[in-house]
Coordinates of C-alpha atoms in Angstrom, one line a residue:
M1 CA 0.0 0.0 0.0
L2 CA 2.8 2.4 0.9
R3 CA 4.6 1.6 -2.3
H4 CA 1.3 2.2 -4.2
Q5 CA 1.0 5.7 -2.5
M6 CA 4.6 6.5 -3.4
L7 CA 3.9 5.7 -7.1
L8 CA 1.0 8.2 -7.2
S9 CA 1.7 11.5 -8.8
H10 CA 1.6 14.8 -6.8
T11 CA -1.8 15.6 -8.4
E12 CA -3.2 12.1 -7.6
R13 CA -2.1 12.4 -4.0
Y14 CA -3.6 15.8 -3.7
D15 CA -6.9 14.5 -5.0
V16 CA -6.9 11.7 -2.4
L17 CA -6.2 14.4 0.3
L18 CA -9.1 16.5 -0.9
K19 CA -11.5 13.6 -0.6
E20 CA -10.3 13.0 3.0
L21 CA -10.6 16.7 3.8
K22 CA -14.1 16.8 2.4
S23 CA -15.1 13.9 4.6
L24 CA -13.6 15.6 7.7
V25 CA -15.3 18.9 6.9
D26 CA -18.7 17.2 6.4
L27 CA -18.2 15.4 9.7
V28 CA -17.5 18.7 11.5
L29 CA -20.4 20.5 9.9
S30 CA -22.8 17.6 10.8
T31 CA -21.7 17.1 14.4
P32 CA -24.2 18.3 17.0
L33 CA -21.2 19.7 18.9
Q34 CA -20.8 23.4 18.5
G35 CA -17.9 25.8 19.0
E36 CA -15.0 27.4 17.2
D37 CA -12.5 24.7 18.5
I38 CA -14.4 22.0 16.6
I39 CA -14.2 24.0 13.3
Q40 CA -10.6 25.0 13.9
I41 CA -9.3 21.5 13.7
P42 CA -9.8 21.0 9.9
L43 CA -8.7 24.6 9.3
D44 CA -5.4 24.0 11.1
I45 CA -4.8 20.9 8.9
I46 CA -5.6 22.9 5.8
S47 CA -3.3 25.8 6.9
N48 CA -0.4 23.3 7.1
I49 CA -1.2 22.0 3.6
V50 CA -1.4 25.4 1.9
T51 CA 1.6 26.9 3.5
K52 CA 4.1 26.0 0.8
K53 CA 1.8 27.0 -2.1
Q54 CA 3.0 24.1 -4.4
S55 CA 3.2 25.3 -8.0
W56 CA 1.9 21.9 -9.2
I57 CA -1.5 22.5 -7.6
T58 CA -3.8 23.1 -10.5
C59 CA -6.4 25.8 -10.7
S60 CA -9.2 23.2 -10.5
S61 CA -7.5 21.6 -7.4
R62 CA -7.4 25.0 -5.7
E63 CA -11.0 25.6 -6.6
S64 CA -12.0 22.2 -5.1
L65 CA -10.1 23.0 -1.9
I66 CA -11.7 26.5 -1.6
T67 CA -15.2 25.0 -2.2
I68 CA -14.5 22.4 0.6
I69 CA -13.3 25.0 3.2
A70 CA -15.8 27.8 2.3
P71 CA -18.5 26.6 4.8
L72 CA -16.0 26.7 7.6
L73 CA -14.8 30.2 6.7
E74 CA -18.3 31.5 6.8
R75 CA -18.3 30.7 10.5
I76 CA -14.8 31.5 11.6
S77 CA -11.9 33.7 10.6
A78 CA -9.4 32.4 8.2
S79 CA -5.8 31.9 9.3
A80 CA -3.0 34.0 7.8
E81 CA -1.9 30.9 5.8
I82 CA -5.3 30.3 4.3
C83 CA -5.6 34.1 3.6
D84 CA -2.3 33.9 1.7
F85 CA -3.6 30.9 -0.2
L86 CA -6.8 32.6 -1.2
C87 CA -5.0 35.8 -2.2
W88 CA -2.7 33.6 -4.4
H89 CA -5.7 32.1 -6.1
C90 CA -7.3 35.5 -6.7
K91 CA -4.1 36.7 -8.3
E92 CA -3.4 33.6 -10.3
S93 CA -6.9 32.9 -11.5
P94 CA -9.0 36.1 -11.3
H95 CA -11.6 34.6 -13.6
S96 CA -12.2 31.5 -11.5
Y97 CA -15.8 30.8 -10.8
V98 CA -15.2 30.3 -7.0
I99 CA -14.2 33.9 -6.6
V100 CA -17.7 35.2 -7.1
E101 CA -19.7 32.1 -6.2
V102 CA -17.8 30.8 -3.2
L103 CA -15.5 33.6 -1.9
S104 CA -18.2 36.4 -1.8
P105 CA -19.8 35.2 1.5
I106 CA -16.4 34.9 3.1
I107 CA -15.3 38.4 2.1
Q108 CA -18.6 39.7 3.4
R109 CA -18.1 38.1 6.7
I110 CA -14.6 39.6 7.0
L111 CA -16.0 43.1 6.3
K112 CA -19.0 42.7 8.7
H113 CA -17.2 41.2 11.6
T114 CA -13.5 42.4 11.6
V115 CA -13.0 44.9 14.4
D116 CA -9.4 45.8 13.8
F117 CA -7.6 45.1 10.5
G118 CA -4.4 46.0 12.3
K119 CA -4.6 42.7 14.1
H120 CA -5.6 40.9 11.0
P121 CA -3.6 42.4 8.1
K122 CA -3.9 39.2 6.0
S123 CA -7.7 39.5 6.0
R124 CA -7.5 43.0 4.6
L125 CA -5.1 41.8 1.9
L126 CA -7.6 39.0 1.0
V127 CA -10.4 41.6 0.7
Q128 CA -8.2 43.7 -1.5
S129 CA -7.2 40.7 -3.7
Y130 CA -10.9 39.7 -4.1
I131 CA -11.8 43.3 -5.2
E132 CA -9.0 43.3 -7.7
A133 CA -10.1 39.9 -9.0
I134 CA -13.7 40.9 -9.6
N135 CA -12.4 44.2 -11.2
Q136 CA -10.8 42.0 -14.0
K137 CA -14.2 40.8 -15.2
N138 CA -15.5 42.0 -18.5
D139 CA -17.5 44.8 -16.8
G140 CA -15.2 45.1 -13.8
I141 CA -16.1 48.6 -12.6
N142 CA -19.8 47.7 -12.5
A143 CA -18.9 44.5 -10.7
V144 CA -17.1 46.4 -8.0
K145 CA -20.1 48.8 -7.7
D146 CA -22.5 45.9 -7.5
F147 CA -20.3 44.3 -4.8
V148 CA -20.4 47.4 -2.6
R149 CA -24.1 47.7 -3.1
S150 CA -24.7 44.1 -2.2
V151 CA -22.8 44.4 1.1
H152 CA -24.7 47.5 2.0
G153 CA -28.0 45.8 1.4
P154 CA -31.3 46.9 -0.1
V155 CA -32.5 48.8 3.0
S156 CA -31.8 52.5 3.5
S157 CA -29.6 51.9 6.5
C158 CA -26.8 49.3 6.5
P159 CA -27.2 47.1 9.7
H160 CA -23.5 46.4 9.9
P161 CA -21.6 49.4 11.6
R162 CA -18.1 48.1 10.8
L163 CA -18.7 47.3 7.2
M164 CA -18.2 50.8 5.6
H165 CA -15.1 51.5 7.8
N166 CA -13.5 48.2 6.7
L167 CA -14.2 49.0 3.0
V168 CA -12.5 52.4 3.4
S169 CA -9.6 50.9 5.3
T170 CA -9.1 48.3 2.6
S171 CA -9.3 50.9 -0.2
L172 CA -6.9 53.3 1.5
A173 CA -4.4 50.6 2.1
A174 CA -4.7 49.5 -1.5
L175 CA -4.2 53.1 -2.9
Y176 CA -1.1 53.5 -0.6
S177 CA 0.3 50.3 -2.0
L178 CA -0.4 51.3 -5.6
F179 CA 1.4 54.6 -5.3
E180 CA 4.3 52.9 -3.6
E181 CA 4.5 50.5 -6.5
K182 CA 4.5 53.4 -9.0
K183 CA 7.2 55.2 -7.1
W184 CA 9.3 52.0 -7.0
S185 CA 8.9 51.4 -10.7
Q186 CA 10.0 55.0 -11.5
G187 CA 13.0 55.3 -9.2
E188 CA 14.0 52.2 -7.2
N189 CA 13.3 49.4 -9.7
L190 CA 16.9 48.1 -9.8
N191 CA 16.0 45.2 -12.0
K192 CA 14.0 47.4 -14.4
T193 CA 11.0 45.2 -14.2
P194 CA 8.5 46.3 -16.8
F195 CA 5.7 48.4 -15.2
D196 CA 2.2 47.6 -16.5
T197 CA 0.7 51.1 -16.6
T198 CA -2.7 49.9 -17.9
A199 CA -3.1 47.3 -15.2
W200 CA -2.1 49.9 -12.6
E201 CA -4.6 52.5 -13.8
S202 CA -7.4 49.8 -13.7
R203 CA -6.6 48.9 -10.1
H204 CA -6.3 52.6 -9.2
L205 CA -9.8 53.4 -10.7
C206 CA -11.2 50.3 -9.0
F207 CA -10.5 51.5 -5.5
I208 CA -11.6 55.0 -6.2
T209 CA -14.9 53.5 -7.5
I210 CA -15.4 52.0 -4.0
F211 CA -15.3 55.5 -2.5
Q212 CA -17.6 56.8 -5.3
T213 CA -20.1 54.0 -4.5
I214 CA -19.9 54.4 -0.7
V215 CA -20.7 58.1 -0.9
S216 CA -23.9 57.4 -2.8
F217 CA -25.5 55.9 0.3
E218 CA -27.0 58.5 2.5
D219 CA -26.5 56.6 5.8
W220 CA -22.7 56.0 5.0
R221 CA -22.0 59.6 4.0
P222 CA -21.6 61.2 7.5
S223 CA -19.0 58.6 8.6
L224 CA -17.2 58.7 5.3
A225 CA -17.0 62.5 5.4
Q226 CA -15.4 62.3 8.9
L227 CA -12.9 59.6 7.8
L228 CA -11.9 61.7 4.8
Q229 CA -11.7 65.1 6.6
P230 CA -8.0 64.7 7.5
I231 CA -7.3 63.9 3.8
P232 CA -5.8 60.5 4.5
F233 CA -4.3 59.9 1.0
P234 CA -0.5 60.0 0.2
Q235 CA 0.9 63.2 -1.3
D236 CA 1.6 61.3 -4.5
A237 CA -2.1 60.7 -5.0
L238 CA -3.0 64.3 -4.4
T239 CA -0.5 65.4 -7.0
Y240 CA -1.8 62.9 -9.5
A241 CA -4.4 64.5 -11.8
Q242 CA -6.3 61.4 -12.5
F243 CA -6.8 60.6 -8.8
T244 CA -8.1 64.1 -7.9
K245 CA -10.3 64.2 -11.1
N246 CA -12.0 60.9 -10.3
F247 CA -12.3 61.7 -6.6
K248 CA -14.3 64.8 -7.4
V249 CA -17.4 62.6 -7.6
V250 CA -16.9 61.8 -3.9
I251 CA -16.3 65.4 -2.9
E252 CA -19.4 66.6 -4.9
N253 CA -21.7 64.2 -3.1
I254 CA -20.4 65.2 0.3
C255 CA -20.7 68.9 -0.6
K256 CA -24.3 68.5 -1.8
D257 CA -25.4 66.8 1.4
P258 CA -27.5 69.3 3.4
R259 CA -26.3 68.0 6.8
C260 CA -23.8 70.4 8.3
E261 CA -21.8 67.6 9.9
V262 CA -21.3 66.1 6.4
H263 CA -20.4 69.1 4.1
L264 CA -18.4 70.9 6.8
A265 CA -16.0 68.0 6.8
L266 CA -14.6 69.4 3.6
L267 CA -12.9 72.1 5.7
G268 CA -9.7 71.3 7.5
I269 CA -9.8 69.8 11.0
R270 CA -8.0 72.9 12.4
D271 CA -7.7 76.4 11.2
D272 CA -4.1 75.8 10.2
K273 CA -4.8 72.6 8.3
D274 CA -6.0 72.6 4.7
G275 CA -9.1 70.6 3.8
W276 CA -10.7 69.5 0.5
F277 CA -12.0 73.0 0.1
Q278 CA -8.4 74.4 0.0
L279 CA -7.2 71.4 -2.2
Y280 CA -9.7 72.2 -5.0
C281 CA -9.2 76.0 -4.7
P282 CA -8.2 77.6 -8.0
G283 CA -4.4 77.5 -8.3
S284 CA -4.1 74.5 -6.0
I285 CA -2.8 71.1 -7.1
A286 CA -6.2 69.4 -7.5
C287 CA -8.1 72.2 -9.3
D288 CA -8.7 71.3 -13.0
D289 CA -12.1 73.0 -13.5
E290 CA -11.2 76.7 -13.0
G291 CA -12.8 76.5 -9.5
D292 CA -16.3 75.1 -10.3
L293 CA -16.2 72.5 -7.5
W294 CA -14.6 74.9 -5.1
S295 CA -17.4 77.4 -5.8
L296 CA -20.0 74.7 -5.2
M297 CA -18.5 74.0 -1.8
L298 CA -18.4 77.7 -1.0
K299 CA -22.1 78.1 -1.8
Q300 CA -23.0 75.2 0.5
F301 CA -20.9 76.7 3.3
L302 CA -22.6 80.1 3.0
E303 CA -26.0 78.5 3.1
C304 CA -25.3 76.4 6.2
C305 CA -24.6 77.3 9.8
C306 CA -21.0 78.5 9.3
R307 CA -19.8 81.1 11.7
R308 CA -20.0 83.7 9.1
K309 CA -17.5 86.4 10.2
R310 CA -14.9 83.9 11.3
F311 CA -15.3 82.0 8.1
L312 CA -15.0 85.2 6.0
Q313 CA -11.8 86.1 7.9
S314 CA -10.3 82.7 7.0
L315 CA -11.2 83.3 3.3
S316 CA -9.7 86.8 3.2
K317 CA -6.1 85.3 3.4
N318 CA -6.4 84.4 -0.3
L319 CA -8.5 86.9 -2.2
G320 CA -7.2 86.1 -5.7
P321 CA -9.6 83.2 -6.5
F322 CA -12.6 85.2 -5.3
V323 CA -11.7 88.2 -7.4
L324 CA -11.0 86.1 -10.5
R325 CA -14.2 84.1 -10.2
A326 CA -16.2 87.3 -9.5
L327 CA -14.9 88.8 -12.6
R328 CA -16.2 85.8 -14.5
E329 CA -19.7 86.3 -13.0
D330 CA -19.6 83.7 -10.2
E331 CA -22.3 85.0 -8.0
T332 CA -21.2 83.0 -5.0
C333 CA -17.8 84.7 -5.0
Q334 CA -19.5 88.1 -5.6
Q335 CA -21.6 87.5 -2.5
I336 CA -18.5 86.6 -0.5
L337 CA -16.7 89.8 -1.6
C338 CA -19.8 91.8 -0.6
A339 CA -19.9 90.1 2.7
M340 CA -16.2 90.8 3.4
M341 CA -16.9 94.5 2.7
E342 CA -20.1 94.5 4.8
F343 CA -18.3 93.0 7.8
Q344 CA -15.2 95.2 7.2
I345 CA -13.0 92.2 6.9
I346 CA -10.7 94.0 4.4
E347 CA -9.0 97.0 5.9
N348 CA -6.6 97.9 3.1
K349 CA -8.1 100.7 1.0
D350 CA -6.4 99.6 -2.2
V351 CA -7.9 96.1 -1.9
Q352 CA -11.3 97.5 -1.0
F353 CA -11.2 99.6 -4.2
Q354 CA -10.2 96.6 -6.3
I355 CA -13.1 94.6 -4.8
T356 CA -15.6 97.4 -5.6
S357 CA -14.3 97.6 -9.1
T358 CA -14.5 93.9 -9.5
L359 CA -18.1 93.9 -8.4
Q360 CA -19.1 96.7 -10.7
S361 CA -17.5 95.0 -13.7
T362 CA -20.5 92.6 -14.3
S363 CA -24.2 92.9 -14.3
T364 CA -24.7 90.4 -11.4
G365 CA -21.9 92.0 -9.4
R366 CA -23.5 95.4 -9.8
K367 CA -26.7 94.0 -8.5
H368 CA -25.1 92.6 -5.3
Y369 CA -23.0 95.8 -4.9
A370 CA -26.1 98.0 -5.1
V371 CA -27.6 96.1 -2.2
L372 CA -24.4 96.4 -0.3
C373 CA -24.1 100.2 -0.9
R374 CA -27.6 100.7 0.5
K375 CA -26.2 99.3 3.7
Q376 CA -22.8 100.9 3.6
I377 CA -22.8 104.5 2.5
H378 CA -19.0 104.8 3.0
L379 CA -18.5 102.5 0.0
Q380 CA -19.9 105.1 -2.3
E381 CA -17.4 107.6 -1.0
L382 CA -14.6 105.2 -1.5
Q383 CA -15.5 104.9 -5.1
Q384 CA -15.1 108.6 -5.6
K385 CA -11.6 109.0 -4.2
G386 CA -9.7 108.3 -7.4
G387 CA -8.9 104.7 -7.0
P388 CA -6.1 102.6 -5.5
R389 CA -2.4 103.1 -5.7
K390 CA -1.6 99.4 -5.8
L391 CA -3.3 96.5 -7.6
V392 CA -2.4 92.7 -7.8
L393 CA -4.3 90.6 -10.3
P394 CA -4.9 86.9 -9.3
P395 CA -2.8 84.2 -11.0
K396 CA -4.2 82.8 -14.2
S397 CA -6.1 86.0 -15.0
T398 CA -6.6 86.7 -18.7
D399 CA -6.5 89.8 -20.9
N400 CA -10.3 89.9 -20.7
D401 CA -10.2 89.8 -16.9
L402 CA -7.8 92.7 -16.8
S403 CA -9.8 94.7 -19.3
Q404 CA -13.1 94.1 -17.5
L405 CA -11.6 95.2 -14.1
L406 CA -10.0 98.4 -15.5
S407 CA -13.1 99.4 -17.3
C408 CA -15.1 99.7 -14.1
G409 CA -13.7 102.3 -11.8
S410 CA -11.1 105.0 -11.6
F411 CA -7.5 103.9 -11.8
G412 CA -5.9 107.2 -12.5
N413 CA -3.9 107.1 -9.3
L414 CA -2.6 103.5 -9.8
E415 CA 1.2 103.4 -9.3
C416 CA 1.9 99.7 -8.8
L417 CA 0.5 96.9 -10.8
S418 CA 1.4 93.2 -10.5
L419 CA 0.3 90.8 -13.2
A420 CA 2.8 88.1 -12.3
F421 CA 1.9 84.5 -13.1
T422 CA -1.2 85.5 -15.0
N423 CA -2.1 84.6 -18.6
I424 CA -1.7 88.2 -19.7
T425 CA -0.4 88.7 -23.3
C426 CA 0.6 91.7 -25.5
T427 CA -3.1 92.4 -26.0
S428 CA -3.3 94.0 -22.5
A429 CA -0.7 96.6 -23.4
E430 CA -3.7 98.6 -24.8
Q431 CA -5.1 98.7 -21.3
L432 CA -1.8 99.4 -19.5
I433 CA -1.1 102.5 -21.5
K434 CA -4.3 104.0 -20.0
L435 CA -2.6 104.1 -16.6
P436 CA -0.5 107.3 -16.7
S437 CA 0.6 107.2 -13.1
L438 CA 2.0 103.7 -13.3
R439 CA 5.6 103.5 -11.9
Y440 CA 5.9 99.8 -11.0
L441 CA 4.9 97.1 -13.4
N442 CA 5.4 93.4 -12.8
L443 CA 5.0 91.0 -15.8
W444 CA 6.9 88.0 -14.4
S445 CA 6.0 84.7 -16.0
T446 CA 3.3 86.1 -18.3
Q447 CA 2.9 85.8 -22.1
F448 CA 4.0 89.3 -22.7
G449 CA 6.2 89.8 -25.8
D450 CA 8.0 92.4 -27.9
S451 CA 5.0 94.2 -29.3
G452 CA 3.6 94.8 -25.8
V453 CA 7.0 96.1 -24.6
M454 CA 7.2 98.5 -27.5
L455 CA 3.8 99.9 -26.8
I456 CA 4.2 100.5 -23.1
S457 CA 7.7 102.0 -23.9
E458 CA 6.0 104.7 -26.0
H459 CA 3.4 105.7 -23.4
L460 CA 4.4 104.8 -19.8
H461 CA 7.2 107.3 -19.4
N462 CA 6.8 107.3 -15.6
L463 CA 7.8 103.7 -15.2
E464 CA 10.6 103.2 -12.7
V465 CA 10.6 99.5 -12.1
L466 CA 9.8 96.9 -14.7
N467 CA 9.9 93.1 -14.2
L468 CA 10.0 91.1 -17.5
C469 CA 11.4 87.9 -15.9
E470 CA 10.4 84.7 -17.8
T471 CA 8.6 86.6 -20.5
Q472 CA 8.8 86.1 -24.3
V473 CA 10.6 89.4 -25.0
T474 CA 13.7 89.4 -27.2
D475 CA 16.3 92.0 -28.2
K476 CA 13.8 93.4 -30.8
G477 CA 11.4 94.5 -28.1
L478 CA 13.9 95.3 -25.4
T479 CA 15.7 97.9 -27.5
A480 CA 12.5 100.1 -27.2
L481 CA 13.1 100.4 -23.5
F482 CA 15.6 103.3 -24.1
T483 CA 12.7 105.7 -24.1
L484 CA 11.9 105.0 -20.5
K485 CA 14.1 107.7 -19.1
N486 CA 13.0 107.2 -15.4
L487 CA 13.6 103.4 -15.4
R488 CA 15.7 102.5 -12.3
K489 CA 15.2 98.7 -12.0
L490 CA 14.9 96.2 -14.7
N491 CA 14.5 92.4 -14.3
L492 CA 15.3 90.4 -17.5
N493 CA 16.0 87.0 -15.9
S494 CA 15.2 84.1 -18.3
T495 CA 14.6 86.1 -21.3
S496 CA 16.2 86.0 -24.8
L497 CA 18.4 89.0 -24.0
S498 CA 21.8 89.2 -25.6
S499 CA 24.9 90.6 -23.9
Q500 CA 25.2 93.2 -26.7
T501 CA 21.6 94.5 -26.1
L502 CA 22.2 94.6 -22.3
E503 CA 25.3 96.8 -22.7
W504 CA 23.5 99.0 -25.1
L505 CA 20.6 99.5 -22.7
K506 CA 22.9 100.4 -19.9
K507 CA 24.4 103.1 -22.0
K508 CA 21.0 104.4 -23.2
L509 CA 19.5 104.4 -19.7
P510 CA 21.7 106.5 -17.3
T511 CA 19.0 106.2 -14.6
L512 CA 19.3 102.5 -14.5
E513 CA 20.5 101.4 -11.0
E514 CA 19.9 97.7 -11.3
C515 CA 19.5 95.4 -14.3
D516 CA 19.0 91.9 -13.1
V517 CA 19.6 88.9 -15.4
R518 CA 19.6 86.3 -12.6
Y519 CA 16.9 84.9 -10.5
T520 CA 15.1 87.3 -8.1
D521 CA 11.9 87.2 -6.1
A522 CA 9.0 89.1 -7.4
W523 CA 8.3 92.4 -5.7

């Protein structure tokens, strides 16, 4: 008999073992004795069997073993060895029938009953592997959505309080691992293993889909909002455009929830910590829609129980986005600017004048400003004082934004104008030459070119400081600067300036005290 067993192949011996295990499991399930110790006996045997993960075990043999042990795992937690075995099967055979038909109840049990994944990390890896396997079906994303909906259940309130938290924990851990994989492939992959970008993107979208589905359930939304308030994702994710674009669905759903405890979670936990509101602010790393989502959040905050004056004071630290959106007829931002003026949040007179000019530049802004003026008589007096001396246009402003702003209000006293890091082009030169008192002009990192420089050189003879750093000007336009007889400081860093033109300008401009062709900070 012993010799006969030795002559059996690995596969045949494994089949014999499966039959014996099936008999043992049937015996355990049919015994009147109850308790985890009884069920644990066959699981301990199976844990020893699957530890080595023999490569000769076929897919069908693995499926048979999983089918045998599944009834036990629906009653008791799987050991680390069995979790590894199940993860291996999900990875090796993602289209296996047992993944959906047999593993699903086991995964649901893990999600419903696990209290702390920190004590059971292999269980979380099993859930992650299962989700990645069903994502590889023909309609994978919908399969993932259906799975989340099935574990929530058809009723309006999910009866399992741990379930949503465990789904979030699994998805967060998976996203951290994915971005670590990506970083390793780009920098630390010493063996230069090929990186499958398509597969990575599919897995990445899969776990964001889980968040998108969770947030669609009204009963899960408050807890999800609280879990997301500290922004628990790695920095690599927040700087990845596809992540922040796909995650907007989650933020929009939280924003539109009328419950204050939900949508206020989009603000930072503390005043000195940024939240999702700041992350999607125009100019921030996640903003790809000119601030539409940010404005939607702002509107919800205004209509809820925010402490209004305190909230307005926190917003006043970064006025640029409000001014730019107000110029583009965003009524929410126009209302914010009016509220700042009403509560006297802004003390600087120049900034006050810029706000009033911004409001008067559009039909909707004029309507809100008229209501404000009826409350604040001093604003009408401000408008008649000849305008500000200093003006800073928000980053990403366009020629049209500048034209609209300057067309509404008196800017005859304007001496200092910063257009740095905007999208201003030579077209704006026609507006700039209407500012006769201008002495300081900052065009750093704009699209300004030779024709614009030529035009302002003909008209703005009071210019004393001109910053053309990182602009498109060349020798052709720069030679026109010799007419600016009052020019004292000139920044030509990162331009196409030749040494010959530089020397020629120094001779032609005796007032020139500083001509910087190196890196300098914007004034």
